[in-house]
Short mmCIF file of C-alpha atoms in Angstrom, two decimals:
data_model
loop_
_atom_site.label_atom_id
_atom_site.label_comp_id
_atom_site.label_asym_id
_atom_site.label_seq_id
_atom_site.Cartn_x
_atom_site.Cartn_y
_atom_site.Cartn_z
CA UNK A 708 1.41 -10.21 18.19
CA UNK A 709 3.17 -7.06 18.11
CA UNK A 710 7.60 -7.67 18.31
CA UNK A 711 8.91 -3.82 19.17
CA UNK A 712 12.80 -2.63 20.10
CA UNK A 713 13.41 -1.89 22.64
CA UNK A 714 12.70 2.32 24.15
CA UNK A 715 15.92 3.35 23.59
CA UNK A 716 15.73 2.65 20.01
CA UNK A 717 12.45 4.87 19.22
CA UNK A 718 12.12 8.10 18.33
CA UNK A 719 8.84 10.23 19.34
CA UNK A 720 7.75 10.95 15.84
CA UNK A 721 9.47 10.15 12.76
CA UNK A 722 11.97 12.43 12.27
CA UNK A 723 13.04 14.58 9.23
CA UNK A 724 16.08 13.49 7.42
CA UNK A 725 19.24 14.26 8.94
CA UNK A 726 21.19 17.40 7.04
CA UNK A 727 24.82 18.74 7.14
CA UNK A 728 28.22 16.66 6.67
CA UNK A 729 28.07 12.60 5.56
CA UNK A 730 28.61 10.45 8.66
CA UNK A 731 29.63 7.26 9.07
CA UNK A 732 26.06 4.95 8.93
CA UNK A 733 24.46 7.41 6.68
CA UNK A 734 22.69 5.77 3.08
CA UNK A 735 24.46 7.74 0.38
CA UNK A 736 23.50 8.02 -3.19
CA UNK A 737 26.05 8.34 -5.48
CA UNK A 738 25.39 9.73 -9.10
CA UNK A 739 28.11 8.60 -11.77
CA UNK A 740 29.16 10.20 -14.86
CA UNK A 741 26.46 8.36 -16.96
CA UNK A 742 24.00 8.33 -14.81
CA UNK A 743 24.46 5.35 -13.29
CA UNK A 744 23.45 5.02 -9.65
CA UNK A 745 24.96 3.72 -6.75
CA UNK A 746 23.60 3.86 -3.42
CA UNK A 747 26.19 2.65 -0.16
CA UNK A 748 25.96 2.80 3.69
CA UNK A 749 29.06 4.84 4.75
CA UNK A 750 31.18 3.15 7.17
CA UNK A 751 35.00 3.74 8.20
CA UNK A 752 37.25 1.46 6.16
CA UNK A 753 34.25 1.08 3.27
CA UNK A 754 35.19 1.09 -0.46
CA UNK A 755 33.20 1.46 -3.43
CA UNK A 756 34.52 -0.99 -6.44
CA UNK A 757 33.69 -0.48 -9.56
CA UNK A 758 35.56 -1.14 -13.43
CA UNK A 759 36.26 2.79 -13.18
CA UNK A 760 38.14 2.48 -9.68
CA UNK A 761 37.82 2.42 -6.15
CA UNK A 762 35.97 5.48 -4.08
CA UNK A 763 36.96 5.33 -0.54
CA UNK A 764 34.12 5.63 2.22
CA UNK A 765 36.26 7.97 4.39
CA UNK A 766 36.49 10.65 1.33
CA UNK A 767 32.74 11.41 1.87
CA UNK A 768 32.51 11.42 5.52
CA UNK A 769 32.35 15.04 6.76
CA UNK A 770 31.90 16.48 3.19
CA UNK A 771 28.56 18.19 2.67
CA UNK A 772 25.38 17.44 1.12
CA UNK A 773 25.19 18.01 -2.69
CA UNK A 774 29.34 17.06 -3.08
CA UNK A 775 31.35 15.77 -5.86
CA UNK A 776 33.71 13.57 -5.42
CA UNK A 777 36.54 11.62 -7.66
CA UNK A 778 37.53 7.73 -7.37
CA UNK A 779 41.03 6.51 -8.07
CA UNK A 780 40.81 6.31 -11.85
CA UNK A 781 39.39 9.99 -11.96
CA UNK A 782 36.33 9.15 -12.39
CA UNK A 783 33.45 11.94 -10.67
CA UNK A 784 30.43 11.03 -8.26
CA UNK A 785 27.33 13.36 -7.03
CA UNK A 786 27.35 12.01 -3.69
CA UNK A 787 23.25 13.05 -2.22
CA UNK A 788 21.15 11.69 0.73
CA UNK A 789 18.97 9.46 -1.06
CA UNK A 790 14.76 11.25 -1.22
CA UNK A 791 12.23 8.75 0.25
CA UNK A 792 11.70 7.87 -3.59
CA UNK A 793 14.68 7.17 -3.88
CA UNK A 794 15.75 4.73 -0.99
CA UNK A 795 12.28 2.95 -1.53
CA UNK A 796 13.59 2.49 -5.06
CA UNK A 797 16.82 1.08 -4.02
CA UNK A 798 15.95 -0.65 -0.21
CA UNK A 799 16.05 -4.64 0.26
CA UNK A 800 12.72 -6.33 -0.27
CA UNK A 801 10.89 -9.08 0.45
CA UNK A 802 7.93 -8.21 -1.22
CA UNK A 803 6.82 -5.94 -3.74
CA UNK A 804 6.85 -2.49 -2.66
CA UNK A 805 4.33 0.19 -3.55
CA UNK A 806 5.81 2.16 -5.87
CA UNK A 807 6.20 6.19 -5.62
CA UNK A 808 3.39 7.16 -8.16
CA UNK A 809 0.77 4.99 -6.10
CA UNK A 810 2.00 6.00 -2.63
CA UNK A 811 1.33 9.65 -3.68
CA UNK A 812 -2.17 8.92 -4.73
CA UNK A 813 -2.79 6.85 -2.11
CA UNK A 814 -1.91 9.76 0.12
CA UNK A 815 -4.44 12.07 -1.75
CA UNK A 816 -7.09 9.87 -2.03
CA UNK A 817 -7.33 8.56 1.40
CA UNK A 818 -6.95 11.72 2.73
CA UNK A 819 -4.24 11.13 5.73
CA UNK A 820 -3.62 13.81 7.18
CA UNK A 821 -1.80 15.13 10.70
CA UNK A 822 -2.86 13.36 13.42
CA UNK A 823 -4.89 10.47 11.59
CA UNK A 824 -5.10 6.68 13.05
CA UNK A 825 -4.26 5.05 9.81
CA UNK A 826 -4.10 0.90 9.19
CA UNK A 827 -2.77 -0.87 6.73
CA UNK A 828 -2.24 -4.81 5.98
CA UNK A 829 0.45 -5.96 4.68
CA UNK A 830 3.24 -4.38 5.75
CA UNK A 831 5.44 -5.79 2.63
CA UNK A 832 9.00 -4.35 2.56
CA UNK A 833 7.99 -0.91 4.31
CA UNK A 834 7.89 1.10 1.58
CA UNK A 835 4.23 2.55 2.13
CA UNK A 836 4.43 2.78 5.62
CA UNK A 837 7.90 5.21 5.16
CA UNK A 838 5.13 7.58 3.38
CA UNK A 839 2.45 7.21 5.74
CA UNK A 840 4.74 7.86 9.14
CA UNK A 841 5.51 11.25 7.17
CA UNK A 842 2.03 12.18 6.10
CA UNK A 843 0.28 11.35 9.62
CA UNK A 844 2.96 12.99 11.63
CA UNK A 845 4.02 13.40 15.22
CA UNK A 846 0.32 13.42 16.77
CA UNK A 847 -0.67 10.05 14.36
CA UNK A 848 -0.42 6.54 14.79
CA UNK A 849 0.30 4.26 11.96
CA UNK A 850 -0.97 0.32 12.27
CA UNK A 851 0.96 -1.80 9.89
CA UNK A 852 -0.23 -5.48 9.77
CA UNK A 853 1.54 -8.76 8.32
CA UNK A 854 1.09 -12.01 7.55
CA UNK A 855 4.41 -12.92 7.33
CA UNK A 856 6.93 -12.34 10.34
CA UNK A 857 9.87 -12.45 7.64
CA UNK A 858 8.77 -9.68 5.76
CA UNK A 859 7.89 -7.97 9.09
CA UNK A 860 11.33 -7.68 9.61
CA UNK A 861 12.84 -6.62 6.25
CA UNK A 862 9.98 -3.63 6.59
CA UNK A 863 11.03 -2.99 9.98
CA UNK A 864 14.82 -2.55 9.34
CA UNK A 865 13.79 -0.50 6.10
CA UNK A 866 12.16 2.19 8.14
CA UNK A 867 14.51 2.04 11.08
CA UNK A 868 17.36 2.94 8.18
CA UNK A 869 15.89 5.94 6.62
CA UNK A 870 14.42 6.98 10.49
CA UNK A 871 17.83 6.24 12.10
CA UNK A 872 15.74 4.75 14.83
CA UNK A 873 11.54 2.93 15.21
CA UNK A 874 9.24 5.79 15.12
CA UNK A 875 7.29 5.11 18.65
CA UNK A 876 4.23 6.09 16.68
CA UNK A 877 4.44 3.03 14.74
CA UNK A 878 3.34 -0.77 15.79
CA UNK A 879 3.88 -3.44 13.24
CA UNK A 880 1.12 -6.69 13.81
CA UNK A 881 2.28 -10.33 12.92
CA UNK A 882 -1.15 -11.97 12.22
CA UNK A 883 -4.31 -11.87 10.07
CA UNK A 884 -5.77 -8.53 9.66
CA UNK A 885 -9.68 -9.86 10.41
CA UNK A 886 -8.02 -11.58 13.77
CA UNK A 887 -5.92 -9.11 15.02
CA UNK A 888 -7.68 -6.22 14.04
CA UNK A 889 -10.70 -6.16 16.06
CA UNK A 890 -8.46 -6.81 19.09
CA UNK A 891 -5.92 -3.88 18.45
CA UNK A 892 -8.14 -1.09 17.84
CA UNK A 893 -11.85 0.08 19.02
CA UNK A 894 -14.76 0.33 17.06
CA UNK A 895 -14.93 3.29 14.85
CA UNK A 896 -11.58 4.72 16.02
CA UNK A 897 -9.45 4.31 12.64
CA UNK A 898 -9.71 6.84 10.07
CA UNK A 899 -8.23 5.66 7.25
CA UNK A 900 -7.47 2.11 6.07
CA UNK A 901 -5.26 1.27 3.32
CA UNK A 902 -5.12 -2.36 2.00
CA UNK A 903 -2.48 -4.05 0.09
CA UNK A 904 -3.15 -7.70 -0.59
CA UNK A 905 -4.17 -10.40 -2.41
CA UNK A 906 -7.97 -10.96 -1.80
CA UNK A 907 -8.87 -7.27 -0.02
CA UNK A 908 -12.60 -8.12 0.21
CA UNK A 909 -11.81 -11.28 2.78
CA UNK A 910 -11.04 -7.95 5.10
CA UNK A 911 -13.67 -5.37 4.41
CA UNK A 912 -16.04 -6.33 7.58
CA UNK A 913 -13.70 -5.92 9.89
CA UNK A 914 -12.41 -2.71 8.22
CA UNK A 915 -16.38 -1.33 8.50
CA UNK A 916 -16.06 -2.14 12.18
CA UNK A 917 -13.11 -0.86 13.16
CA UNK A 918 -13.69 2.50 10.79
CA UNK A 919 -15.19 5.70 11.90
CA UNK A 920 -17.93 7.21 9.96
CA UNK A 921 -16.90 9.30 6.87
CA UNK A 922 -13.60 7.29 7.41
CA UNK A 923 -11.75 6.00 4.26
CA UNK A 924 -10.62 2.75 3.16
CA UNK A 925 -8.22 2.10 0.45
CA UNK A 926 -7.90 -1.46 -1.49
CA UNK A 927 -4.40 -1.60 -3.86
CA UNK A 928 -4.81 -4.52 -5.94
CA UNK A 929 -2.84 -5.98 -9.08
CA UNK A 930 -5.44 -7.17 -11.01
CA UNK A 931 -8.74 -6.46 -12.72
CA UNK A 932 -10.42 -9.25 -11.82
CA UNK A 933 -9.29 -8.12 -8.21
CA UNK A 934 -10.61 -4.68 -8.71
CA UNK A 935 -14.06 -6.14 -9.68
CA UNK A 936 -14.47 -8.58 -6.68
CA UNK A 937 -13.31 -5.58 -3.84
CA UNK A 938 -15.43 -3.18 -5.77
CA UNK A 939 -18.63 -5.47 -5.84
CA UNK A 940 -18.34 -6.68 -1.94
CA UNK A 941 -17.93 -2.91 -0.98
CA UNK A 942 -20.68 -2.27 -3.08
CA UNK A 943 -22.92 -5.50 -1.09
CA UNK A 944 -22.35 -4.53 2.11
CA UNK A 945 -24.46 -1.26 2.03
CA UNK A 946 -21.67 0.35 4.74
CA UNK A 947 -20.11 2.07 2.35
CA UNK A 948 -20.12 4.98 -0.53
CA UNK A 949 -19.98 4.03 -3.87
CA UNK A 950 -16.18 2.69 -4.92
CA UNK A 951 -14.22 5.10 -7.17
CA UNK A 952 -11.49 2.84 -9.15
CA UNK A 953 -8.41 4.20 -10.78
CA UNK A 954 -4.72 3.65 -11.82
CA UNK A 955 -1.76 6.13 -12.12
CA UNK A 956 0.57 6.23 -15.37
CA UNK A 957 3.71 8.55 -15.45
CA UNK A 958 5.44 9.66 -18.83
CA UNK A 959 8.14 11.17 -18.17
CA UNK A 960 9.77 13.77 -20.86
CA UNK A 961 13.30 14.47 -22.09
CA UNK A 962 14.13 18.03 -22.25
CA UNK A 963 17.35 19.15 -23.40
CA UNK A 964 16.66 22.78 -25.42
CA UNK A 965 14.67 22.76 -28.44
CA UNK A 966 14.90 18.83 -27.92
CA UNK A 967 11.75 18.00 -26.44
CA UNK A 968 9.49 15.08 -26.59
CA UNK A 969 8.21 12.10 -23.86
CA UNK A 970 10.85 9.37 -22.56
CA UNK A 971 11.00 6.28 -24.86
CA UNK A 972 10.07 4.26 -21.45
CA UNK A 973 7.13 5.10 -18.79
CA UNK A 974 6.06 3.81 -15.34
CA UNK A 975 2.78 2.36 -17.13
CA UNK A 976 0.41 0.03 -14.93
CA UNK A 977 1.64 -1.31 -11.48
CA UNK A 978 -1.67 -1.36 -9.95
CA UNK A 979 -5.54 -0.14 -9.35
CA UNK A 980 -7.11 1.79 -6.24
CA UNK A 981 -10.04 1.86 -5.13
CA UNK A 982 -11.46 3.71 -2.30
CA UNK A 983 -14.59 4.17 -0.54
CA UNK A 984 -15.91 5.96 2.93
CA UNK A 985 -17.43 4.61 5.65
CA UNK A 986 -21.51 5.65 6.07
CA UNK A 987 -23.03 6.57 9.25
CA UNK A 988 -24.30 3.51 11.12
CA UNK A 989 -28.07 2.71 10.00
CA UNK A 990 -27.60 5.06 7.04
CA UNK A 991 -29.01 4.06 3.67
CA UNK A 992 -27.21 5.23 0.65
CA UNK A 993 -29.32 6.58 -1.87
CA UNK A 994 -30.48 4.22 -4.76
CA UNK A 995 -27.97 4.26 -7.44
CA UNK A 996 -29.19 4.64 -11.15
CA UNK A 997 -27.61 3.21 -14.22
CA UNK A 998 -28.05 1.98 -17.19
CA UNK A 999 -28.70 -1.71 -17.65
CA UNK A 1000 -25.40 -3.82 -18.00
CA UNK A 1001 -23.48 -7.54 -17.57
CA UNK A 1002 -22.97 -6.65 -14.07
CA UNK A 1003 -24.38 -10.37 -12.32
CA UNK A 1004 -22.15 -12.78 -11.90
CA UNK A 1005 -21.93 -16.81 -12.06
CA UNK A 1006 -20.28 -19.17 -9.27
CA UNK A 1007 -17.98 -19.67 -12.38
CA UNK A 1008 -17.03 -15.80 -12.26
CA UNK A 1009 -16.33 -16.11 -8.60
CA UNK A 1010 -14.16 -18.69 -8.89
CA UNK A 1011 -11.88 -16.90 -11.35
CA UNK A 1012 -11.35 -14.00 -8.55
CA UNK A 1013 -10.02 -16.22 -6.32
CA UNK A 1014 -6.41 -16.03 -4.56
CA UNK A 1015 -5.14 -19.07 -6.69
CA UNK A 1016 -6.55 -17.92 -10.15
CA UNK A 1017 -5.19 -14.10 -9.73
CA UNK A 1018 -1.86 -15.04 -8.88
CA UNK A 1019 0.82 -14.82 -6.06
CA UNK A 1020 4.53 -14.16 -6.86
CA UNK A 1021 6.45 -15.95 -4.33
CA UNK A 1022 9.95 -14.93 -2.99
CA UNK A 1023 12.59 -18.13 -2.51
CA UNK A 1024 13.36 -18.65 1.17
CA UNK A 1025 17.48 -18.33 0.26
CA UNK A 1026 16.70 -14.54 -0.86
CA UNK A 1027 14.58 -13.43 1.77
CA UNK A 1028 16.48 -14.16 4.02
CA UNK A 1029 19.52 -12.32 1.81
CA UNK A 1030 17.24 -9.61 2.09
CA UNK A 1031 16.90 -9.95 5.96
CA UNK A 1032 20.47 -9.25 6.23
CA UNK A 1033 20.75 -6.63 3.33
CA UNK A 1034 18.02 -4.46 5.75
CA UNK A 1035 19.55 -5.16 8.76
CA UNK A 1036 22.97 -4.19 8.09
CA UNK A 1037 21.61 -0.90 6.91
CA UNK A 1038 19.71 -0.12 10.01
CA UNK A 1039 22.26 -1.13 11.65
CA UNK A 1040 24.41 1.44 10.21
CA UNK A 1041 21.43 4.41 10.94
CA UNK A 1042 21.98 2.78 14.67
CA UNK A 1043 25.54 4.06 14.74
CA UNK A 1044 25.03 7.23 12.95
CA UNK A 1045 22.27 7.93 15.14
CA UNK A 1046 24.32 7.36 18.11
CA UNK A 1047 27.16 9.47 16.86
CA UNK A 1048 24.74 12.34 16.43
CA UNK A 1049 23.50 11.55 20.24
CA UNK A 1050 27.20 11.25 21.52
CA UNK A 1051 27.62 14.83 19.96
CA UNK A 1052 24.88 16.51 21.42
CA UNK A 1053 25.51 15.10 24.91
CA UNK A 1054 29.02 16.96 24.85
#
């Protein structure tokens, strides 16, 4: 089932990020004098508290990208929009999101481009889908699928925040991606699928069908005994090119004159891809030579890549639902400041 606001409330193609002077509704990230970060949704009356003072709401509002501003005790802010790393960093979730480094690759290996039909399944807290509304543009269409109508919601109030308003290129699915699927979208019309769950391969037939040829599909999975299942049913099913596996590890460096040398912390393993594309229907890929190896598997093997065995982190009912109304309150804030900027271009 499909649960879209209403017309008034979408936007053609997801916009770029609004510029010029703070308004009231905006997400503001503010920058303190140790680094410390604080990110707020500007409304009249607002206050920041913190042990250093209080920073009134109404001193950003109307005050420039890029300004610095000073709380009662004296204390100085960098008040920024928040970057789309940034506010998926800091936005309410109700699952795990996918995290910058593996949204970028996910981008580059899969390809999505300007115009693409893109799926992916599960939605999670939005974070994903915020990069793939950018990447496929105002001519694409992006397909998000979830099990769970709670953390439908928490990803659709992410993305209407940083939008302002529902990009009417998007459709979010409550149901099972192997039902719903096949009765969204036609047969080889999707080019690119991107999954994000706990047992990928339970989807990859229905992904072959709905793929076109030379289309790509994307698994994003915790795990390595994840990685092996996907990789091996791909492999099975003789639809699709030989799986390429990887994982993404930043370092980052400090660099402060002649003081140079890598971060004492990194971004280190979060999670594998692994990526295939769709063959031509009745094409054979050519025979694939390697060296002999342990590459059968027992019933006993099987068993250990099941749902169950590789885990499931579960969120408490109490916080989703905190983080229900965390995401709401901040789209409804991009509501407002959305309708200010509407009010001001009707005059």
């Amino acid at each position: 089932m499909t649960d879209q606001p209403p017309a008034e409330n979408r936007i053609p193609h997801p916009a770029s990020r609004p510029s010029g002077p703070f308004r009231a509704g905006d997400r503001v990230q503010l920058t303190g004098p140790k680094g410390r970060l604080h990110t707020i949704t500007l409304r009249p009356g607002g206050e920041l508290h913190t042990h250093h003072g209080v920073l009134k709401h109404e001193q950003l509002i109307g005050l420039p990208d890029g300004s610095v501003v000073a709380n009662s005790g004296g204390h100085e802010y960098l008040a920024l929009r928040p970057l789309l790393r940034d506010f998926v960093m800091s936005m309410p979730r109700g699952a795990a999101i996918v995290y910058p480094k593996d949204a970028a690759q996910i981008l580059a290996e899969a390809d999505v481009f300007p115009g693409a039909t893109v799926v992916e399944a599960g939605v999670g807290s939005g974070a994903l889908s915020l990069w793939l509304l950018r990447a496929v543009g105002a001519s694409g269409r992006l397909l998000s699928f979830e099990r769970r109508a709670d953390f439908a919601e928490v990803a659709k109030a992410n993305v209407e925040t940083f939008f302002g308003r529902m990009p009417a290129n998007w459709d979010v699915v409550v149901g099972d991606l192997v039902e719903a699927l096949p009765a969204t979208v036609g047969a080889a019309s999707v080019d690119r699928v991107i999954l994000d769950m706990l047992a990928p391969w339970e989807c990859i037939d229905a992904v072959a069908d709905a793929l076109t040829p030379g289309g790509v599909v994307v698994c994003y999975v915790a795990t390595a005994t994840q990685l092996s299942r996907v990789a091996e049913y791909i492999r099975n099913t003789g639809l699709f090119t030989e799986p390429d596996a990887s994982e993404t590890m930043v370092r980052g460096w400090h660099v402060d004159g002649l003081a140079v040398r890598p971060d004492h912390r990194m971004v280190a393993h979060t999670g594998f891809l692994l990526w295939a594309r769709r063959l031509a229907p009745g094409a054979v890929p050519p025979e694939r030579k390697r060296r002999a190896s342990k590459s059968s598997y027992s019933d006993e093997d099987v068993e250990l890549w099941t749902p169950g065995a590789v885990g499931d982190r579960e969120i408490t009912d109490k916080n989703l639902r905190k983080r229900v109304r965390e995401a709401q309150r901040a789209a409804e804030g991009a509501r407002q400041a959305a309708a200010a900027d509407d009010a001001g271009s009707a005059e």
